[in-house]
Coordinates of C-alpha atoms and ligand atoms in Angstrom, one line a residue:
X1 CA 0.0 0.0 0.0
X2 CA 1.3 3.7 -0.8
X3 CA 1.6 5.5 2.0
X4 CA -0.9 9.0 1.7
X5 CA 1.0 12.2 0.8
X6 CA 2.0 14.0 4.3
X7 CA 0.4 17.7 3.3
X8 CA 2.7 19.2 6.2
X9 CA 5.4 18.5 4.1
X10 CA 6.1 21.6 2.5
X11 CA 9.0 20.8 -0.2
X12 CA 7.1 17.7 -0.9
X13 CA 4.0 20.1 -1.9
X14 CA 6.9 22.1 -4.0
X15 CA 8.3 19.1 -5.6
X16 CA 5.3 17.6 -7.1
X17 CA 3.7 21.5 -8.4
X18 CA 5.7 21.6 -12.2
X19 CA 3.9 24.6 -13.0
X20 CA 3.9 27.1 -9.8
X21 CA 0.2 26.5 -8.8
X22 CA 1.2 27.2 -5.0
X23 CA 3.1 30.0 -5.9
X24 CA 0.6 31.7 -8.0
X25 CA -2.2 31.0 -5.4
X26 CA 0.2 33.1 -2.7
X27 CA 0.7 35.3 -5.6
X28 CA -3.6 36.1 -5.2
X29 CA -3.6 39.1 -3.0
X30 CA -0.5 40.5 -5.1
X31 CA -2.1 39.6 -8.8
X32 CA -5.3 41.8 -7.0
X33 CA -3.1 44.7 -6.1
X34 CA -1.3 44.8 -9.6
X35 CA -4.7 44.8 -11.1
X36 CA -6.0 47.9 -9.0
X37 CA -2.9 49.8 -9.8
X38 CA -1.1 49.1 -12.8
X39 CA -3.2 46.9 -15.2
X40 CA -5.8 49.5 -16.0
X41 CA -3.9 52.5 -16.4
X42 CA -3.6 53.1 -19.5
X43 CA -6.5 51.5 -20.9
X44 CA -8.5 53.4 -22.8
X45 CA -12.6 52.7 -22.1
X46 CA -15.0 52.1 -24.8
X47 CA -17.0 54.9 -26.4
X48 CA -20.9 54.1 -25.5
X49 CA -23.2 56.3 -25.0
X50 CA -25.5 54.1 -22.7
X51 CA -25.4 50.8 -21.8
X52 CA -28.5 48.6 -21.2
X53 CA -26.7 45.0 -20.2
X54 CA -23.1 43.6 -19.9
X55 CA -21.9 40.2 -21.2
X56 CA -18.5 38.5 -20.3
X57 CA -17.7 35.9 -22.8
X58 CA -15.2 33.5 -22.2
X59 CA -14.8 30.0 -20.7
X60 CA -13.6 27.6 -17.6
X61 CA -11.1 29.5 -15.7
X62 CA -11.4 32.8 -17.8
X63 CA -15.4 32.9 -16.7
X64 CA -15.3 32.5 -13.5
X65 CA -14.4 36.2 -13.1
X66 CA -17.5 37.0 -14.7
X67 CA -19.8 35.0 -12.8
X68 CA -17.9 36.4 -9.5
X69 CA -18.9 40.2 -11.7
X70 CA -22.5 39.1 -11.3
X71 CA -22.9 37.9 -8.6
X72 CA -21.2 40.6 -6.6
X73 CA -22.8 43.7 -8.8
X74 CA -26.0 41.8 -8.3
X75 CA -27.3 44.3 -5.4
X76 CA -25.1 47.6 -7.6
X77 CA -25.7 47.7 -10.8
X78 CA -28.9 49.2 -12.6
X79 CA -28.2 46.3 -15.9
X80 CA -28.4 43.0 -16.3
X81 CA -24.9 41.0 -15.9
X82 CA -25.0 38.3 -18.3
X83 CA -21.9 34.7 -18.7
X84 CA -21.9 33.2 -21.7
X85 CA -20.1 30.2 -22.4
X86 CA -20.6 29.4 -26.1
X87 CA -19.5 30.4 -29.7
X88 CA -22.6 32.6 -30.1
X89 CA -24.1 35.5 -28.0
X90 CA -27.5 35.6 -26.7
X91 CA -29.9 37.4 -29.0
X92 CA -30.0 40.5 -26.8
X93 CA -26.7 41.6 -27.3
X94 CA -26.4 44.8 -29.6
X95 CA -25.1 48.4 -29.8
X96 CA -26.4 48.9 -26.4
X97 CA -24.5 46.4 -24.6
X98 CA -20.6 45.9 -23.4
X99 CA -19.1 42.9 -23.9
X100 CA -16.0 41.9 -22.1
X101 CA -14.0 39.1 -24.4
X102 CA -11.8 37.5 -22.2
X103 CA -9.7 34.8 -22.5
X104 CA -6.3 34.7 -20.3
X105 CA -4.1 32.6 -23.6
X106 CA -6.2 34.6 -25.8
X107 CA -6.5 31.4 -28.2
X108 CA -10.2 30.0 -27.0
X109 CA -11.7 29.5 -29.7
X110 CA -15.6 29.8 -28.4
X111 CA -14.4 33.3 -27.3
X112 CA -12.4 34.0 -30.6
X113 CA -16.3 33.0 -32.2
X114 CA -17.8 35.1 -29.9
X115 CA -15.6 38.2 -29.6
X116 CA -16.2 38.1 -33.6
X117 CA -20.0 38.0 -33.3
X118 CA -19.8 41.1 -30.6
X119 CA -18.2 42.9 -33.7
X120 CA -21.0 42.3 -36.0
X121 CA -23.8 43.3 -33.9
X122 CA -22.2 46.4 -33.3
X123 CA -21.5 45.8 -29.5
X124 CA -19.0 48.1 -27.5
X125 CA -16.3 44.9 -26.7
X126 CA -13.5 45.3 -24.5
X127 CA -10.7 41.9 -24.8
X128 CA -9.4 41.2 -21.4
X129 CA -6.1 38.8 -22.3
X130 CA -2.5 38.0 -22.4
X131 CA -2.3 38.4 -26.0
X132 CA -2.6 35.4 -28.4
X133 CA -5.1 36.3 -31.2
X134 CA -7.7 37.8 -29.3
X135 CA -4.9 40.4 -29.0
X136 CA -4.4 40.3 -32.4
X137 CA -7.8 41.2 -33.3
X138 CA -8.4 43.8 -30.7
X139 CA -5.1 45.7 -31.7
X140 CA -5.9 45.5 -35.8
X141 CA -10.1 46.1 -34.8
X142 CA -9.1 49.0 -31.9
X143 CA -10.9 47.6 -30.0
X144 CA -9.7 48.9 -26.1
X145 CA -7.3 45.7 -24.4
X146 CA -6.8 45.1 -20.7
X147 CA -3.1 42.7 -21.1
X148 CA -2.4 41.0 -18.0
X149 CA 0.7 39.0 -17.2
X150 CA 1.6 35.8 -18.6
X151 CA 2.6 32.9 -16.9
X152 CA 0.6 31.2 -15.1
X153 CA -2.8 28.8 -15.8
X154 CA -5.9 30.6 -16.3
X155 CA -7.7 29.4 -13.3
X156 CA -4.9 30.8 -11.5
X157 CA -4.9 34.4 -12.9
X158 CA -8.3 35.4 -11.1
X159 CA -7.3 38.4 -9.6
X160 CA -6.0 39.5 -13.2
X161 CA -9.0 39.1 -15.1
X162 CA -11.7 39.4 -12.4
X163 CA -10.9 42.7 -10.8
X164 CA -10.0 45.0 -14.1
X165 CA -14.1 44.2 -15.0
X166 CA -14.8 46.1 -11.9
X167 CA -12.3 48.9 -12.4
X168 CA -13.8 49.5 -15.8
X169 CA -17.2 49.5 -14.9
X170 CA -16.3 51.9 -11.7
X171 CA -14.5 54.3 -14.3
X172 CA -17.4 54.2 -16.6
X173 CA -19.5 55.6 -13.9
X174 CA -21.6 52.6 -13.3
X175 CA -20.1 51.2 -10.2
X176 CA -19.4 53.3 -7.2
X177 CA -15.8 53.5 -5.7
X178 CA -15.1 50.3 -4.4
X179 CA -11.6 50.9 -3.7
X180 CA -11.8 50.4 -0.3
X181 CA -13.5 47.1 -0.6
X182 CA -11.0 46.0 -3.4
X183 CA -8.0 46.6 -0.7
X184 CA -10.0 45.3 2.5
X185 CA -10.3 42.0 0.2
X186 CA -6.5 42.2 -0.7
X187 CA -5.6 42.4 3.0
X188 CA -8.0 39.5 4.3
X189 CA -6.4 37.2 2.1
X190 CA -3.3 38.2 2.6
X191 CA -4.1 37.6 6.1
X192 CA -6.4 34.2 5.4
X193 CA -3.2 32.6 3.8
X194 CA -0.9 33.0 7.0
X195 CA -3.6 30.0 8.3
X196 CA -4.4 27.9 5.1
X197 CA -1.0 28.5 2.8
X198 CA 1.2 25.4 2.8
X199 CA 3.1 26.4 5.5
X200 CA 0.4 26.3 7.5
X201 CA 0.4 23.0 9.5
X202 CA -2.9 20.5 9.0
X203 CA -3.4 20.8 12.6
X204 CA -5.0 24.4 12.3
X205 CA -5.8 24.4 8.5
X206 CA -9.0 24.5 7.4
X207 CA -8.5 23.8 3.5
X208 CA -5.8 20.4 4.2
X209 CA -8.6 19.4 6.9
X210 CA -11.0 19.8 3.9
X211 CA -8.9 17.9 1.4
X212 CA -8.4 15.2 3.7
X213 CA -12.6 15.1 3.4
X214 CA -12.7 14.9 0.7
X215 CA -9.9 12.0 -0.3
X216 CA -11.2 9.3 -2.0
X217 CA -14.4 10.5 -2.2
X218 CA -17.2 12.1 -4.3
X219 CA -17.3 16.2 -3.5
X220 CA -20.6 17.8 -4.1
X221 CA -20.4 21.6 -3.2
X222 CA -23.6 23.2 -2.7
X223 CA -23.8 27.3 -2.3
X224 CA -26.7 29.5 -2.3
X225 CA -28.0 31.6 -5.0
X226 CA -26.9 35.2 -5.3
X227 CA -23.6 34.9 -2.7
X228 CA -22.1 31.7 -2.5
X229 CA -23.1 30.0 -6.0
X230 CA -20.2 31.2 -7.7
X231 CA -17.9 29.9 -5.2
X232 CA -19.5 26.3 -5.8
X233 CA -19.2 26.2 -9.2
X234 CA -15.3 27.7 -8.6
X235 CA -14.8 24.8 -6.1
X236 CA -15.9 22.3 -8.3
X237 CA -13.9 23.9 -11.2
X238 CA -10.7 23.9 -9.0
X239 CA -10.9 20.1 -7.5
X240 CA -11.5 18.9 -11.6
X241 CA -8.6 20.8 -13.3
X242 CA -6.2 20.8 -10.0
X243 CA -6.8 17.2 -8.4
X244 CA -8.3 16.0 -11.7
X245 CA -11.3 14.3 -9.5
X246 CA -14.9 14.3 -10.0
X247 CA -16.7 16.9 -8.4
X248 CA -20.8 18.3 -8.5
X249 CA -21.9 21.9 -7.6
X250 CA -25.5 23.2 -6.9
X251 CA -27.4 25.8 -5.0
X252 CA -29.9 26.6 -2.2
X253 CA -32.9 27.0 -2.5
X254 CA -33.3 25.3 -6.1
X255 CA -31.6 22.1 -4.6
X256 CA -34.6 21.7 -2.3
X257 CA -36.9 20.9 -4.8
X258 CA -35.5 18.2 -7.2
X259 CA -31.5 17.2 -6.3
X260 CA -32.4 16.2 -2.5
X261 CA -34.8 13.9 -3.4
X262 CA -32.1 11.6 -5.7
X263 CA -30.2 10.6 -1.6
X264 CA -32.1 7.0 -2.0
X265 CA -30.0 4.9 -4.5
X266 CA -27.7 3.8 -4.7
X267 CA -26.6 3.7 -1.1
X268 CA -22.7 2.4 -2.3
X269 CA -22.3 5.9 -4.2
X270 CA -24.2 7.8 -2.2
X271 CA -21.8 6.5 0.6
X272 CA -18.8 7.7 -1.1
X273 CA -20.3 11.4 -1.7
X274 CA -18.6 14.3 0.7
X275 CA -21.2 17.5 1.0
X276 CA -19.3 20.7 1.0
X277 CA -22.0 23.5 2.3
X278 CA -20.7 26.6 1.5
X279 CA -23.0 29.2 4.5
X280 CA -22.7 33.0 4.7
X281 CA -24.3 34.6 7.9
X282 CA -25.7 37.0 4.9
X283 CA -28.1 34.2 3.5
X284 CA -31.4 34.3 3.9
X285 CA -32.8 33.4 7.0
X286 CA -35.5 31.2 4.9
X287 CA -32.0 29.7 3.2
X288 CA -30.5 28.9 6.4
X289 CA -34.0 27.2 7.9
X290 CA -33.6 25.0 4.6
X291 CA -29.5 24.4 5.2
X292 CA -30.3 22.9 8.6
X293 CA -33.1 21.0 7.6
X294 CA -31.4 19.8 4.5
X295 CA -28.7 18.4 7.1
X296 CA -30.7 16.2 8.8
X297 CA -32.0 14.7 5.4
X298 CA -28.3 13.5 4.2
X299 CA -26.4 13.2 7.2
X300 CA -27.1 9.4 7.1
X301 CA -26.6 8.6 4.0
X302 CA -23.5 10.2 2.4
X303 CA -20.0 9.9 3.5
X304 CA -20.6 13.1 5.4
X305 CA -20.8 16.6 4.8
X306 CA -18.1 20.0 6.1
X307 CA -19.9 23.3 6.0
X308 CA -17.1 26.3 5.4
X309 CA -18.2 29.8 6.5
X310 CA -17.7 33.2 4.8
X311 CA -15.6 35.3 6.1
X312 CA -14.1 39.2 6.6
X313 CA -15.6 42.5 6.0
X314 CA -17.6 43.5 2.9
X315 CA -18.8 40.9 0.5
X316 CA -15.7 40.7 -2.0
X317 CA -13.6 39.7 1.2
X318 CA -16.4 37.1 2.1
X319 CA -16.3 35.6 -1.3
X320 CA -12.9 35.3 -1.6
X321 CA -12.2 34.0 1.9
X322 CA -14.5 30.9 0.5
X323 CA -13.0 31.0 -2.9
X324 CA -9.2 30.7 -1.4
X325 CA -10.1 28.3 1.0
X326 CA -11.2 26.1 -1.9
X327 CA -8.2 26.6 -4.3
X328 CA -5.7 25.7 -1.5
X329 CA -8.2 22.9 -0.6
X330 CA -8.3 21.7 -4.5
X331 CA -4.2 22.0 -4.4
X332 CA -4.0 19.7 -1.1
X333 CA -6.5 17.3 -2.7
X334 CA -3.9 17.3 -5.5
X335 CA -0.8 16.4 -3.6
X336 CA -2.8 13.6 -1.5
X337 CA -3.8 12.0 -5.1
X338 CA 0.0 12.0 -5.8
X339 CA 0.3 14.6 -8.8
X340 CA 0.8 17.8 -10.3
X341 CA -1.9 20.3 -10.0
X342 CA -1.2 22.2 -13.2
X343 CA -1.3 20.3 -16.4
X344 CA -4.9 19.9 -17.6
X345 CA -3.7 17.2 -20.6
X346 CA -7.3 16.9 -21.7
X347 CA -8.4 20.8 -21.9
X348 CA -5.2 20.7 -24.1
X349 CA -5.7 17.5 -26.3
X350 CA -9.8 18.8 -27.3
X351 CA -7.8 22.1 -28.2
X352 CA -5.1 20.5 -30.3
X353 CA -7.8 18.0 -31.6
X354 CA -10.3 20.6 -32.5
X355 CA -7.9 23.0 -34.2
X356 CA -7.1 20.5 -36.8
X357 CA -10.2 21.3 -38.8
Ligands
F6R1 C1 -6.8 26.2 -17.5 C2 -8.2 26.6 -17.3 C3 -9.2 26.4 -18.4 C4 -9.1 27.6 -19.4 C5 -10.1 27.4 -20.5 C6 -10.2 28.6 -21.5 O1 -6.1 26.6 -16.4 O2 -8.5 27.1 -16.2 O3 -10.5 26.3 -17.8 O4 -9.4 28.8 -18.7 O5 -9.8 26.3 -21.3 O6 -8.9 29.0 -21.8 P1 -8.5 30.5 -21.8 O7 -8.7 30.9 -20.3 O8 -7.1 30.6 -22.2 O9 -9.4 31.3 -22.7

């Protein structure tokens, strides 16, 4: 039998990262603070007179940002936010709307499509990248760019491609300032990683404790509409591409009327599946009545389930202390499985397969 990974073994953690996953997730608060004050300096902002609905377009790790846009401008924003995750753009989208391209090797090809389409229907587009040919195409269409750094995976360049969407939409006078909120989430992580960095020992971190849950056994991560949905689908994101496991994702209070009643059959899987419950003090109190009855449903018949809390000031700092816990988690789950967090061989092989034709 192989003896399991030891997670307070730092160099060991080192050793089997090939691409600098660790290093790039300590990097988080310091990505954020580049973003707030160099990235979007000289970015020129697009020319529109008024803008009825935004659309990010872009896939896996270069969406996420945009989900993590809509959900937090949910409550601040007078337009509709709007993901899309496809070739095409929903029928809506015209003169009237901004549309943020982004892709982080600027080589996705659904985004390439869709960036294209944007164009045609006359759409104010902005290409959020690291160059490749969505850079091409925004430098020969002048379209405005937002280039961020190079070097690391996608998933890990969040604070790069997520935060300029705010800064643009501040500058353009539909956001208010949210400086302080930006910094007071820049200093809780920076904070939040002292406790579940890999330095950290297991004894008093939350996000090895997690991955040790969830060894060996099915993760379903459930959040709650409106604040913690985004870091559910993030979580479940994170464990596939980093510890290249299985993992599910859905929300309160939808779950309550369809997914809980499937915790029958078969009782072998079902015993195998870890419940993540993602809670923010903030939910609903009618969400919360539904969390702790959903408990008492479950707790019999899966493996067993961790609930993580939110935490900090101010809701960027809550969503990130959730989304940080789960990307160190995803990393630990990684290096108990044995391998390298960083190369995503399949994502590659559809892309080299599909740009044959
Ligand atoms: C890889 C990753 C993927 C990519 C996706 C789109 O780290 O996270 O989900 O983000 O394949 O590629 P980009 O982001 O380059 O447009």
């Amino acid at each position: 039998m192989t003896q399991q990974f030891d997670l307070n073994n730092f160099e060991g953690l080192c050793r089997l990262d090939s691409t600098g996953m660790i290093a790039a997730l300590e990097g988080l608060s310091a990505q954020c603070n580049q973003a707030v004050c160099s990235i979007l300096k000289d970015v020129e902002l697009p020319n529109i007179e008024a803008i009825s609905n935004i659309v990010v377009t872009g896939l896996g790790g270069s969406a996420i940002g945009g989900d993590l846009l809509r959900v937090y401008t949910a409550g601040r924003i007078s337009v509709p936010v709007t993901v899309n995750r496809d070739y095409v753009l929903p029928e809506f989208v015209g003169p009237d709307t901004l549309v943020f391209a982004v892709s982080y090797s600027g080589n996705t090809e659904e985004t390439l499509s869709a960036y294209e389409e944007a164009r045609s229907r006359g759409a104010s587009v902005m290409a959020i990248t690291t160059g490749g040919k969505l850079g091409e195409m925004a430098s020969r269409d002048g379209v405005p760019l937002v280039k961020v750094p190079s070097g690391c995976a996608p998933r890990a360049a969040t604070g790069y491609l997520f935060i300029p969407t705010l800064g643009i939409l501040q500058r353009l006078g539909m956001l208010p300032d949210l400086n302080a909120e930006i910094t007071g989430m820049i200093s809780y992580i920076k904070e939040l990683h002292k406790t579940i960095g890999p330095e950290s020992p297991r004894e008093d971190n939350v996000s090895k404790q997690i991955a040790h849950k969830l060894y060996k056994k099915i993760p379903v991560i459930w959040g709650t509409t409106g604040t913690t949905e985004v870091v559910a689908q993030r979580w479940k994101g994170q464990i596939n591409e980093n510890a290249k496991a299985p993992a599910y994702w859905n929300v309160f209070p939808e779950l309550n009327h369809n997914e809980i009643v499937g915790f029958e059959y078969p009782l072998e899987i079902l015993n195998k599946i870890h419940v993540i419950i993602l809670r923010d003090e903030r939910d609903h109190p009618r969400v919360q009545k539904r969390i702790e009855i959903t408990k008492g449903i479950i707790k019999d018949v899966v493996d067993g389930f961790t609930e993580v809390w939110a935490s900090g000031d101010g809701d960027l700092a809550r969503l990130f202390s959730l989304i940080y816990t789960g990307d160190y988690a995803s990393l630990y789950l990684a290096a108990l499985y044995g391998i390298d967090p960083g190369p995503v061989k399949v994502i590659n092989y559809l892309k080299w397969e599909l740009a044959k034709e």
